[in-house]
XYZ file of C-alpha atoms in Angstrom:
212
model
C 13.168 -46.641 -6.669
C 11.625 -44.593 -9.427
C 8.710 -43.377 -7.644
C 11.355 -42.255 -4.692
C 13.395 -40.427 -7.360
C 10.695 -38.827 -8.719
C 9.400 -37.535 -5.373
C 12.836 -36.260 -4.747
C 12.511 -33.988 -7.965
C 9.433 -32.781 -6.889
C 10.452 -31.905 -3.614
C 13.686 -30.276 -5.009
C 11.635 -28.324 -7.587
C 9.325 -27.092 -4.678
C 11.676 -26.046 -2.615
C 13.383 -24.174 -5.554
C 9.906 -22.231 -6.221
C 9.975 -21.585 -2.715
C 13.401 -19.805 -2.635
C 12.338 -18.264 -5.991
C 8.628 -16.705 -4.372
C 10.673 -15.308 -1.121
C 13.327 -13.862 -3.365
C 10.662 -11.922 -5.505
C 8.570 -11.187 -2.275
C 11.372 -8.616 -1.309
C 10.085 -5.936 -4.230
C 6.226 -7.028 -3.976
C 5.135 -3.429 -2.767
C 8.166 -1.959 -3.714
C 6.463 -0.614 -6.908
C 3.906 0.736 -5.143
C 6.046 2.603 -2.530
C 8.134 4.077 -4.925
C 4.931 5.503 -6.818
C 3.755 7.306 -3.614
C 6.873 8.974 -3.045
C 7.363 9.794 -6.439
C 3.945 11.314 -7.150
C 3.765 12.772 -3.206
C 0.474 11.814 -2.434
C -1.653 8.951 -1.726
C -5.152 9.447 -3.969
C -6.782 6.676 -4.890
C -5.312 4.228 -2.310
C -7.782 2.893 0.307
C -6.209 2.287 3.483
C -8.873 0.076 4.917
C -7.937 -2.174 2.136
C -4.159 -1.736 3.120
C -5.333 -3.042 6.693
C -7.116 -5.826 5.492
C -4.400 -6.963 3.755
C -2.217 -6.550 6.917
C -4.793 -8.452 9.248
C -4.565 -11.460 6.712
C -0.797 -11.674 6.102
C -0.633 -11.562 10.129
C -2.927 -14.373 10.533
C -1.454 -16.395 7.763
C 2.159 -16.139 9.007
C 1.175 -16.838 12.646
C -0.906 -20.169 11.708
C 2.389 -21.203 9.419
C 4.602 -20.517 12.051
C 2.623 -22.203 14.943
C 1.705 -24.921 12.996
C 5.543 -25.846 12.500
C 5.584 -25.813 8.581
C 8.813 -25.380 6.827
C 10.233 -21.537 6.628
C 10.606 -21.587 3.210
C 6.882 -22.560 3.029
C 5.984 -19.219 4.039
C 8.909 -16.622 4.542
C 7.370 -14.524 1.895
C 4.809 -13.565 4.565
C 7.272 -11.610 7.146
C 9.009 -10.033 4.373
C 5.667 -8.849 2.687
C 4.567 -7.741 6.350
C 7.411 -5.079 6.449
C 6.942 -3.761 3.229
C 3.153 -3.392 3.791
C 3.441 -1.571 7.309
C 6.119 0.849 5.281
C 3.436 0.997 2.572
C 0.779 1.828 4.937
C 2.734 4.590 7.235
C 3.417 6.435 3.654
C -0.262 6.351 3.378
C -1.350 7.525 6.371
C 1.436 10.135 6.013
C 0.158 11.430 2.646
C -3.321 11.216 4.013
C -2.563 13.289 7.159
C -3.545 10.580 9.199
C -0.899 9.971 11.710
C -2.222 10.867 14.659
C -2.729 9.239 17.926
C -5.561 7.318 17.200
C -3.223 5.493 14.175
C -0.444 4.830 16.755
C -3.259 3.179 19.449
C -4.057 1.181 16.327
C -0.679 0.335 15.716
C 0.058 -0.746 19.465
C -3.013 -2.758 19.629
C -1.724 -4.656 15.903
C 1.827 -5.308 17.424
C 0.369 -6.611 20.616
C -2.164 -9.011 18.928
C 0.767 -10.316 16.305
C 2.871 -11.100 19.273
C 0.130 -12.988 21.129
C -0.204 -14.880 17.862
C 3.186 -15.749 17.544
C 4.080 -16.776 21.287
C 1.558 -18.989 21.583
C -0.714 -16.523 23.800
C -3.689 -17.342 21.406
C -4.348 -21.109 20.895
C -3.671 -22.647 17.754
C -7.453 -23.828 17.425
C -8.400 -19.869 16.964
C -5.862 -19.137 14.524
C -7.111 -22.205 12.365
C -10.636 -20.840 12.765
C -9.209 -17.417 11.539
C -7.291 -18.453 8.698
C -10.308 -19.043 6.342
C -11.451 -15.621 7.204
C -8.456 -14.635 5.208
C -9.737 -15.926 2.274
C -12.806 -13.286 1.917
C -10.335 -10.295 3.584
C -7.565 -10.998 1.167
C -10.324 -11.195 -1.801
C -12.302 -8.446 -0.749
C -9.411 -5.947 -0.889
C -8.222 -7.251 -4.158
C -12.151 -7.035 -5.385
C -11.874 -3.428 -4.635
C -8.807 -2.825 -6.312
C -10.505 -4.723 -9.426
C -13.761 -2.703 -8.970
C -11.777 0.810 -8.956
C -10.110 0.060 -12.420
C -12.989 -1.158 -14.120
C -15.333 1.424 -12.647
C -12.557 4.364 -13.883
C -11.390 2.608 -16.960
C -7.895 4.057 -15.558
C -4.886 2.225 -14.218
C -2.137 4.723 -14.665
C -1.143 4.733 -10.964
C -1.134 0.813 -10.568
C 1.537 -1.513 -10.597
C 1.058 -4.046 -13.227
C 4.215 -5.510 -11.694
C 3.202 -5.652 -8.265
C 0.152 -7.446 -9.158
C 2.143 -10.089 -11.314
C 4.413 -10.645 -8.631
C 1.164 -11.377 -6.137
C -0.351 -13.336 -8.648
C 3.180 -15.367 -9.541
C 3.765 -15.989 -5.827
C 0.257 -17.247 -4.943
C 0.612 -19.774 -8.108
C 3.985 -21.351 -6.578
C 2.416 -21.266 -3.122
C -0.155 -23.912 -4.679
C 2.259 -26.214 -6.084
C 4.501 -26.137 -2.864
C 1.605 -26.707 -0.573
C 0.143 -29.275 -2.768
C 3.811 -31.186 -2.369
C 4.606 -30.385 1.097
C 1.405 -30.475 3.203
C -1.882 -30.744 1.288
C -3.306 -28.065 3.659
C -6.799 -27.654 2.230
C -7.125 -24.309 3.794
C -4.178 -22.813 2.483
C -4.845 -24.318 -0.601
C -8.078 -22.462 -1.063
C -6.684 -19.335 0.106
C -3.892 -19.404 -2.379
C -5.742 -20.587 -5.441
C -8.974 -18.007 -4.825
C -5.806 -15.010 -4.648
C -4.325 -16.462 -7.516
C -7.514 -15.830 -9.811
C -8.089 -12.556 -8.138
C -4.116 -11.157 -8.631
C -4.130 -11.961 -11.829
C -7.611 -10.463 -12.762
C -6.314 -7.187 -11.302
C -3.322 -7.618 -13.477
C -5.006 -8.036 -16.389
C -7.081 -5.086 -15.961
C -4.647 -2.997 -15.035
C -2.499 -3.952 -18.012
C -5.691 -3.155 -20.170
C -6.291 0.176 -18.891
C -2.840 1.620 -18.561
C -2.803 3.909 -21.261
C -6.782 5.252 -21.438
C -8.255 6.992 -24.244
C -8.401 10.810 -23.725
C -11.047 12.664 -25.234
C-alpha cells in the first residue's frame, strides 16, 4: 500500500514536470527570434546547425508518436518545431537565402516528416534513426559552445534560451525514468542536458567581454 502510494506521488510529480516542460517550451526559441528581429541580421547564426536541430526534433517527435508514448512526455517537440521553423525562416530571410533551393528543401522536409508520422516509414527505421539524434543534436551544441569559447564573446547568445534547453532536457530524464525507462531516450536527453548546460554557463561567463 505504501509502495503504491509512493509510486502514485512519483508519477504525479513526473506529470507535473511534463506540464512545466511543455509550458516553458513555448518560449524556448523566442529570445533568439526576437534578437534577430531586433538587430535586423542573422550574423553568427549557423543555418546548418539549425537544420541539424530541426531534423533531430522531427525524428524524436515521430518516434515518440509512433511508439504510442503519452503525449505529455513529448509534447514539447511539436512546440519547439514550430519555433525552429520560424527561426530558420528568419535566418534564411536575413541571409538572403530564401530562394527556389530553400523552397525545394522545405518541400522535401515536410514530405519526409509526413511519411514518418503517417506510418509510411517503418517504426524500426525511426528506432534506428533515434540514436543518431544524439550526435546530431550534440554536434550543433558543440559548434555553438566552440564559437563562444573561440570568440570569448556571447553578447548575441540568449542565456535564457540555453537555460530552458538544459532544464527541459533534465526534466525529461526524470519523466522517462518514471514512465518508460527507454534507454535510447535517456541517453539522448542526458547528453543534451550536459551540453546545453555547458553552453549556458559559457554564454553567461562571456556575456560581457572585456574591451581593450
